[in-house]
Coordinates of C-alpha atoms and ligand atoms in Angstrom, one line a residue:
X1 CA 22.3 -73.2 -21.3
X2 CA 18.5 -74.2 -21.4
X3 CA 16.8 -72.7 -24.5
X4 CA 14.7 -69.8 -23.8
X5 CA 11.4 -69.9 -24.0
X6 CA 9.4 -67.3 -26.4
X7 CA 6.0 -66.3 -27.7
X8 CA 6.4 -65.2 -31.2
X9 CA 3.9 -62.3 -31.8
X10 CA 3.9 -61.6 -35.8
X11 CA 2.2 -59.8 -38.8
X12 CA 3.7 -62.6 -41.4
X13 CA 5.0 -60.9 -44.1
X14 CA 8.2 -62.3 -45.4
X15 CA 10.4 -61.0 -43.1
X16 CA 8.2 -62.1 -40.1
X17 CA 8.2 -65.8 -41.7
X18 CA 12.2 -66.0 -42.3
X19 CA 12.1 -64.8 -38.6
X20 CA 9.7 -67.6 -37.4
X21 CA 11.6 -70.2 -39.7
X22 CA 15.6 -69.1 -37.8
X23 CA 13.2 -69.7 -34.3
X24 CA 12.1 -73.4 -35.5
X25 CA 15.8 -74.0 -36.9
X26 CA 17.1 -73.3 -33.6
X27 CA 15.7 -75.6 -30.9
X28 CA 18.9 -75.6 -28.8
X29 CA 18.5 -71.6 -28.1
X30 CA 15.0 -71.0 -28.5
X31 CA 11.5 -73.3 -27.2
X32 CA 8.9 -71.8 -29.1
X33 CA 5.8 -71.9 -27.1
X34 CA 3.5 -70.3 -29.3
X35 CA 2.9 -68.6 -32.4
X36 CA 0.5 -65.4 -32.0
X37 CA -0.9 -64.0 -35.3
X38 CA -1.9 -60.1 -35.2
X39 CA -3.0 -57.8 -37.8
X40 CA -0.6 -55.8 -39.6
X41 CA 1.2 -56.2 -42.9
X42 CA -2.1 -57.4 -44.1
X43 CA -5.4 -58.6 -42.0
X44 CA -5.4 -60.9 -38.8
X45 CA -7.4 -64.0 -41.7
X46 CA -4.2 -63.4 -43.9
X47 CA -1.2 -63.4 -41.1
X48 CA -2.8 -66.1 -38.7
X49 CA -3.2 -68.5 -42.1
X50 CA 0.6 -67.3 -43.1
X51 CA 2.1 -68.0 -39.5
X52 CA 0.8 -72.0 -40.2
X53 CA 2.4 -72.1 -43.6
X54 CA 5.4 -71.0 -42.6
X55 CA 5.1 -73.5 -40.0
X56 CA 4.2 -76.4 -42.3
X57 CA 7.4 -75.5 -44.7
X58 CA 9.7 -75.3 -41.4
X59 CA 8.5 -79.2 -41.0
X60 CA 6.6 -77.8 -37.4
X61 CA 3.0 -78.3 -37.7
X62 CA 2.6 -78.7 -34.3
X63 CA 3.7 -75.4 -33.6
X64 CA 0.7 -73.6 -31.8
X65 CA -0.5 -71.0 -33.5
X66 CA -3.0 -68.8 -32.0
X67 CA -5.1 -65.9 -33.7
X68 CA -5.1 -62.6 -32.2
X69 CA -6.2 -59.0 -32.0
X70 CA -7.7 -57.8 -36.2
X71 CA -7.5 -54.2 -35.2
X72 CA -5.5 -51.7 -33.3
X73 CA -6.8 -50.9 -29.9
X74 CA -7.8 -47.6 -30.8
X75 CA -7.7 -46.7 -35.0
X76 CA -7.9 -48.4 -38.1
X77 CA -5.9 -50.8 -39.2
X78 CA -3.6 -49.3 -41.9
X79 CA -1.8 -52.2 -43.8
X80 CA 1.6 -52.6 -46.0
X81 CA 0.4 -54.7 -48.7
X82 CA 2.4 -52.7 -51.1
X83 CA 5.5 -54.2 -49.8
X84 CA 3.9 -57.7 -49.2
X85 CA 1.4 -58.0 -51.9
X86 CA -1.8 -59.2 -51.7
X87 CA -1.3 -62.3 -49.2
X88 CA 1.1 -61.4 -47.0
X89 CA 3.7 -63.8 -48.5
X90 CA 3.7 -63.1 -52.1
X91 CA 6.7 -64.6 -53.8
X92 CA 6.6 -68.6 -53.1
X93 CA 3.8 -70.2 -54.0
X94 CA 3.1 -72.2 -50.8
X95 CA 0.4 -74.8 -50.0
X96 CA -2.8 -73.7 -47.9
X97 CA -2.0 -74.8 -44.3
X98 CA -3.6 -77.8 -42.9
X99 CA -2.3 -77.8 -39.3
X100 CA -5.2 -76.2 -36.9
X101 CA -5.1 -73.0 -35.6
X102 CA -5.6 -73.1 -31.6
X103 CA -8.6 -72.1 -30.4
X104 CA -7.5 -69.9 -27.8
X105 CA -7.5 -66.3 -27.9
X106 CA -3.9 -65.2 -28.6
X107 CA -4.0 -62.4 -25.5
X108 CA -5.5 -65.1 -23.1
X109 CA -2.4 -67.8 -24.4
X110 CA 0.2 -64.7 -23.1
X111 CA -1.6 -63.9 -20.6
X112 CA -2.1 -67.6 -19.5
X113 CA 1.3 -68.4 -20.4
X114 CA 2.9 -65.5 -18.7
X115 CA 1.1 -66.6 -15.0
X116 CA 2.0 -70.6 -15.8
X117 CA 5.4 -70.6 -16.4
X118 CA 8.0 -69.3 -13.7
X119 CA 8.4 -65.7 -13.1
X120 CA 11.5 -64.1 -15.6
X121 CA 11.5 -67.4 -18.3
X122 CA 9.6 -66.1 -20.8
X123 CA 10.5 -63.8 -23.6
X124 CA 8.2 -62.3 -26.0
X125 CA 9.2 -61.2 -29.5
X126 CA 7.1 -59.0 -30.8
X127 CA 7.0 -58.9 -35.0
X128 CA 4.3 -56.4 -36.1
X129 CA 2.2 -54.1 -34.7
X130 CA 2.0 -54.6 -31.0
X131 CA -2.2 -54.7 -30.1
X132 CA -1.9 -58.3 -29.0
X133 CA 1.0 -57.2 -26.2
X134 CA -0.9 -54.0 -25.4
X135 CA -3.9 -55.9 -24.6
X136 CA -2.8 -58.2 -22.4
X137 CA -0.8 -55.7 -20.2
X138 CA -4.1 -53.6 -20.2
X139 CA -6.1 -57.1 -19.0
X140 CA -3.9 -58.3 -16.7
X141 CA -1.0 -55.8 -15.5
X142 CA 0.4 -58.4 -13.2
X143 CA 1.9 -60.1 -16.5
X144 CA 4.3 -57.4 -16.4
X145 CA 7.0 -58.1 -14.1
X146 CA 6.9 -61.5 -15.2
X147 CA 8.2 -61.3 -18.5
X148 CA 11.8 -61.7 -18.8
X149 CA 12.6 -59.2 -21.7
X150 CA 10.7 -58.0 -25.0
X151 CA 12.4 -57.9 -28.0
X152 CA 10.3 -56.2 -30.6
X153 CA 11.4 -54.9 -34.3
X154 CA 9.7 -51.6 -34.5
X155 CA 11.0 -47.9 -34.6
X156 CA 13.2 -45.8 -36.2
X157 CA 15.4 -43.0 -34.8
X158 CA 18.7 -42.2 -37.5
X159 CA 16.7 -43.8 -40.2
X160 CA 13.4 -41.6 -39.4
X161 CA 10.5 -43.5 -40.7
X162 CA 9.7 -46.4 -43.7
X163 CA 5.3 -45.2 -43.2
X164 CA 5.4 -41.9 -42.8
X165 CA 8.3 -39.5 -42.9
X166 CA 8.2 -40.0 -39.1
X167 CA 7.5 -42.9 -38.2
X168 CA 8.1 -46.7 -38.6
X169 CA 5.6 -49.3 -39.9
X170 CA 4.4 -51.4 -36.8
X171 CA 4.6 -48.5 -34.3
X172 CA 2.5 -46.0 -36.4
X173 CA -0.3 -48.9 -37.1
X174 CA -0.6 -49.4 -33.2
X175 CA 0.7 -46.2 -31.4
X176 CA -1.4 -46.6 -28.1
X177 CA -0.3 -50.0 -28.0
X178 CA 3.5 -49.3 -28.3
X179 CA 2.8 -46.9 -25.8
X180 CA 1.4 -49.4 -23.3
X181 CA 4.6 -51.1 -24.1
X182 CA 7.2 -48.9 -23.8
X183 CA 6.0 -48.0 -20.2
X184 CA 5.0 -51.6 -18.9
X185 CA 8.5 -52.0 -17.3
X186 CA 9.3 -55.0 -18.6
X187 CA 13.4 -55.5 -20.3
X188 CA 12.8 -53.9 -23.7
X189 CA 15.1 -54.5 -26.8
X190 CA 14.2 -52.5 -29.8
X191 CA 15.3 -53.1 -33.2
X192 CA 14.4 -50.6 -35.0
X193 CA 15.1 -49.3 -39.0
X194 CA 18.2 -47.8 -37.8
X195 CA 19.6 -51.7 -37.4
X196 CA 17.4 -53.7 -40.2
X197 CA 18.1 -51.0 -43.0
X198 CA 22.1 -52.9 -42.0
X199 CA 20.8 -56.1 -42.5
X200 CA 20.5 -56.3 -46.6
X201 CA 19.4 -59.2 -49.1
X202 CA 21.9 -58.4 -51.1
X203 CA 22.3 -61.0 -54.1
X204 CA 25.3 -62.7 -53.0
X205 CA 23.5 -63.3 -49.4
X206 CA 20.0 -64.6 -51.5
X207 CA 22.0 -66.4 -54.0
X208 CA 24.0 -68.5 -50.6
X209 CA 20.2 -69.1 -49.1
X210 CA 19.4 -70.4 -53.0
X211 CA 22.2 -72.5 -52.6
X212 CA 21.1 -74.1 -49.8
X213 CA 18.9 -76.5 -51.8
X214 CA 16.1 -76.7 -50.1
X215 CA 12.3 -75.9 -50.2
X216 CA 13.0 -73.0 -47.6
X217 CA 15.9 -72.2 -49.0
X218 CA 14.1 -71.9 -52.3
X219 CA 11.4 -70.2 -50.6
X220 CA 13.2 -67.8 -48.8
X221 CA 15.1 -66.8 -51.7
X222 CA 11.7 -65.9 -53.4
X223 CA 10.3 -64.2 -50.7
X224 CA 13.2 -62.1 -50.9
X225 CA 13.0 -61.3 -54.5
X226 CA 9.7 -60.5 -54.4
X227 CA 9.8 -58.0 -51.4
X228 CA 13.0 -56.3 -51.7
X229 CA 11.7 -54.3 -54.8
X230 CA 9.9 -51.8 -52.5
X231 CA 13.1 -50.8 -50.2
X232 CA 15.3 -50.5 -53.3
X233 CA 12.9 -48.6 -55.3
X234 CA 12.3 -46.2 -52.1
X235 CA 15.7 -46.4 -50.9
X236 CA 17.7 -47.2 -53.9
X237 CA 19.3 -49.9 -51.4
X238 CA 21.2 -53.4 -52.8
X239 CA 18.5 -55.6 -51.1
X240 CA 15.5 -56.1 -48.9
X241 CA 15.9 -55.4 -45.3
X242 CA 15.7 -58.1 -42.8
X243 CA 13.8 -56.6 -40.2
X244 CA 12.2 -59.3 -38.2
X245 CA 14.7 -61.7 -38.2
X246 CA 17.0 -59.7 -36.1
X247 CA 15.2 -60.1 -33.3
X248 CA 15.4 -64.1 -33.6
X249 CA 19.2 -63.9 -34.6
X250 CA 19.5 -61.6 -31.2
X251 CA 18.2 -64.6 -29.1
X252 CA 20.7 -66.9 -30.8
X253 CA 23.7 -64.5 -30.7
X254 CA 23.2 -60.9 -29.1
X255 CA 27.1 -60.2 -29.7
X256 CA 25.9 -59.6 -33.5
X257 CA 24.1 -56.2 -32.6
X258 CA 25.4 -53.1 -30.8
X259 CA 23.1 -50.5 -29.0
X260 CA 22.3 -48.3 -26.0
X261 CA 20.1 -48.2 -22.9
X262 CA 18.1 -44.9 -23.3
X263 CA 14.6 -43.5 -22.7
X264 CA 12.2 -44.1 -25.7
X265 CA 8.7 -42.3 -25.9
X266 CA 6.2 -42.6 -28.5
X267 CA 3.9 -39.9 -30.2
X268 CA 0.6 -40.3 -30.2
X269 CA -0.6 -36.6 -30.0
X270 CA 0.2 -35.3 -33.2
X271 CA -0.7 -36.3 -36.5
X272 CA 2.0 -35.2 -38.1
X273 CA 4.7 -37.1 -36.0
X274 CA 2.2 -39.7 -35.2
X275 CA 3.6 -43.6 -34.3
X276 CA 7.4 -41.9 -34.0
X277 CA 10.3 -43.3 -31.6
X278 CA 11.7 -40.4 -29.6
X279 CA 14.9 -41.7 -28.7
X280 CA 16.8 -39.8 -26.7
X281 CA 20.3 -41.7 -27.8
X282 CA 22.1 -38.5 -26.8
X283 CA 20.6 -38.2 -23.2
X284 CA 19.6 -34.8 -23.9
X285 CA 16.3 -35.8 -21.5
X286 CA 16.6 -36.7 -17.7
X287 CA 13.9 -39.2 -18.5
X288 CA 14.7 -42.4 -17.3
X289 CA 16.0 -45.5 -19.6
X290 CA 13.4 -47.5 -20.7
X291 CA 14.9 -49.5 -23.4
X292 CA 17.8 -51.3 -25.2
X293 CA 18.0 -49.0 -29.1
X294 CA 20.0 -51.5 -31.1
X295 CA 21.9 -48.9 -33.4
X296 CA 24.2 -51.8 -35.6
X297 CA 24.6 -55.4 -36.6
X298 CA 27.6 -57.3 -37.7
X299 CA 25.7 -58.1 -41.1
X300 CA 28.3 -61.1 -42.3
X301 CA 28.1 -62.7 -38.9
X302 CA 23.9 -62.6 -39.3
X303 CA 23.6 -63.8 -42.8
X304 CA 26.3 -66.7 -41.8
X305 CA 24.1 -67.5 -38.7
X306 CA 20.6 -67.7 -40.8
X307 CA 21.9 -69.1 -43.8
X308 CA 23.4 -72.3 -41.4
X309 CA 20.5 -72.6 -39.4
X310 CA 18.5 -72.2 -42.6
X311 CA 20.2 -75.4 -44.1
X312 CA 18.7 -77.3 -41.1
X313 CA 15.0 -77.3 -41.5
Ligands
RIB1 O1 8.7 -51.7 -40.7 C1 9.0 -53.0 -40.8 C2 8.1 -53.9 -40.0 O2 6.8 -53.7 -40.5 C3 8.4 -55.4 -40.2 O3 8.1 -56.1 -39.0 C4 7.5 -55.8 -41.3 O4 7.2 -57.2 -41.3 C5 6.3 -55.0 -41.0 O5 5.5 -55.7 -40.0
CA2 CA1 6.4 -57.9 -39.1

């Protein structure tokens, strides 16, 4: 089967960059058309700089990488460096990129990209905070029915929320946006806490991408020590949570997660509940099923796949 193509739209952070690097190990399932920077885990200068390193320590500096939107569409930006540091990618210390960033707005590259290639062939994989999706549905609805499926790491249902008690990281920074989202009728597939929380650094699985031998592997494996202290602190967990590369590993092998098709509304009335999922995984609403709610992961069969494809680059 042809590789699918995808736009990878991401807050880099380290679980966004071991997410990038399993895309860029995996040419025969995934053509990366572009890398889209937005701001999230730390500001749009900090993630659109991170998504070129990562791409210069995959070996890919001719991976586009385009800058984005540096705010949410309609608050301030709230950002998570107390679970990223100060750059985005504390841990490694990795070279200043030197690969160019395009110059091409990141919403005009999906929105361009979405009305180029053929109806239903392209996938986007949202990473972070979704402004950069959000605004290009709001500029050019048409975009809509052309986009084969979204599959986005954000929410929380069972697992309630990492920001607030409610509510997951990238879906309380952008609410409005997730929002847009959620109703654009696009194929959705949502992996939210309730699935990454399964997915674990523990230290056998960091030790195996140590043993790799390689610059990523070494890089990954210090990215990993450096940002799994906030989960187990929080969570008193046996390693950092891969959130953003299940959405990679999905493309590669979907048999790994399990979920359900059900209707998926987001707050953005209340403050108190502000940026939550309401999933309605019991179909307790006739409201009509928006989206795929990954609820579990075969957590072997993932580290297996990443630490193999891993070895590659
Ligand atoms: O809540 C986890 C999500 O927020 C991940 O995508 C992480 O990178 C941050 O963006
Ligand atoms: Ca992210």
């Amino acid at each position: 089967m042809a590789p699918r193509k995808i736009i990878i739209d991401t807050d880099p952070g380290q679980d966004d960059a071991v997410a990038i690097l399993l895309a860029l190990a995996s040419p025969e399932d995934m053509d990366v058309l572009g890398i889209t920077a937005v701001a999230g885990n730390v500001p749009l200068p900090l993630t659109e700089k991170n998504a070129r390193i990562v791409c210069e320590l995959a070996s890919k500096p001719d991976t586009k990488v385009f800058s984005g939107c540096d705010a949410p569409l309609a608050r301030k930006l709230v950002t998570a460096e107390h679970v990223h540091g100060k750059t985005g990618l504390d841990g490694p210390t990795l070279p200043d990129p030197t690969m160019p960033l395009q110059d091409q707005h990141a919403v005009d590259f999906i929105i361009d990209t979405l009305r180029t290639e053929a109806p239903g062939t392209v996938t986007l994989c949202p990473l972070g905070p979704l402004t950069n999706i959000a605004t290009a549905l709001e500029r050019a609805p048409d975009i809509a029915d052309r986009i084969q499926e979204i599959v986005l790491m954000g929410g929380a249902y069972f697992e309630v929320g990492n920001i607030t008690p409610a509510a997951e990281f990238n879906i309380y920074v952008d609410p409005e946006a997730a929002k847009i989202v959620f109703a654009c009728g696009a194929p959705i597939t949502v992996m939210p806490l309730d699935v990454t929380h399964k997915a674990l650094v523990t230290p056998p699985r960091n030790d195996a991408f140590r043993a790799i031998g390689t610059p990523v592997g070494e890089a990954v494996a210090e990215m990993t020590d450096f940002f799994e202290r906030f989960d187990k602190e929080k969570y008193g967990s046996d390693g950092a949570p891969l959130h953003d590369p299940c959405v990679t590993a999905y493309l590669i092998n979907p048999d790994l997660f399990t979920g359900r098709h059900i209707n998926v509304e987001i707050e953005t009335a209340s403050d108190l509940t502000l940026g939550m999922t309401v999933a309605d995984w019991w179909g307790v609403t006739d409201r009509p099923a928006n989206a795929t709610f990954i609820g579990d992961i075969d957590a072997d069969g993932f580290f297996a796949l990443l630490t193999e494809r891993l070895a590659r680059l």
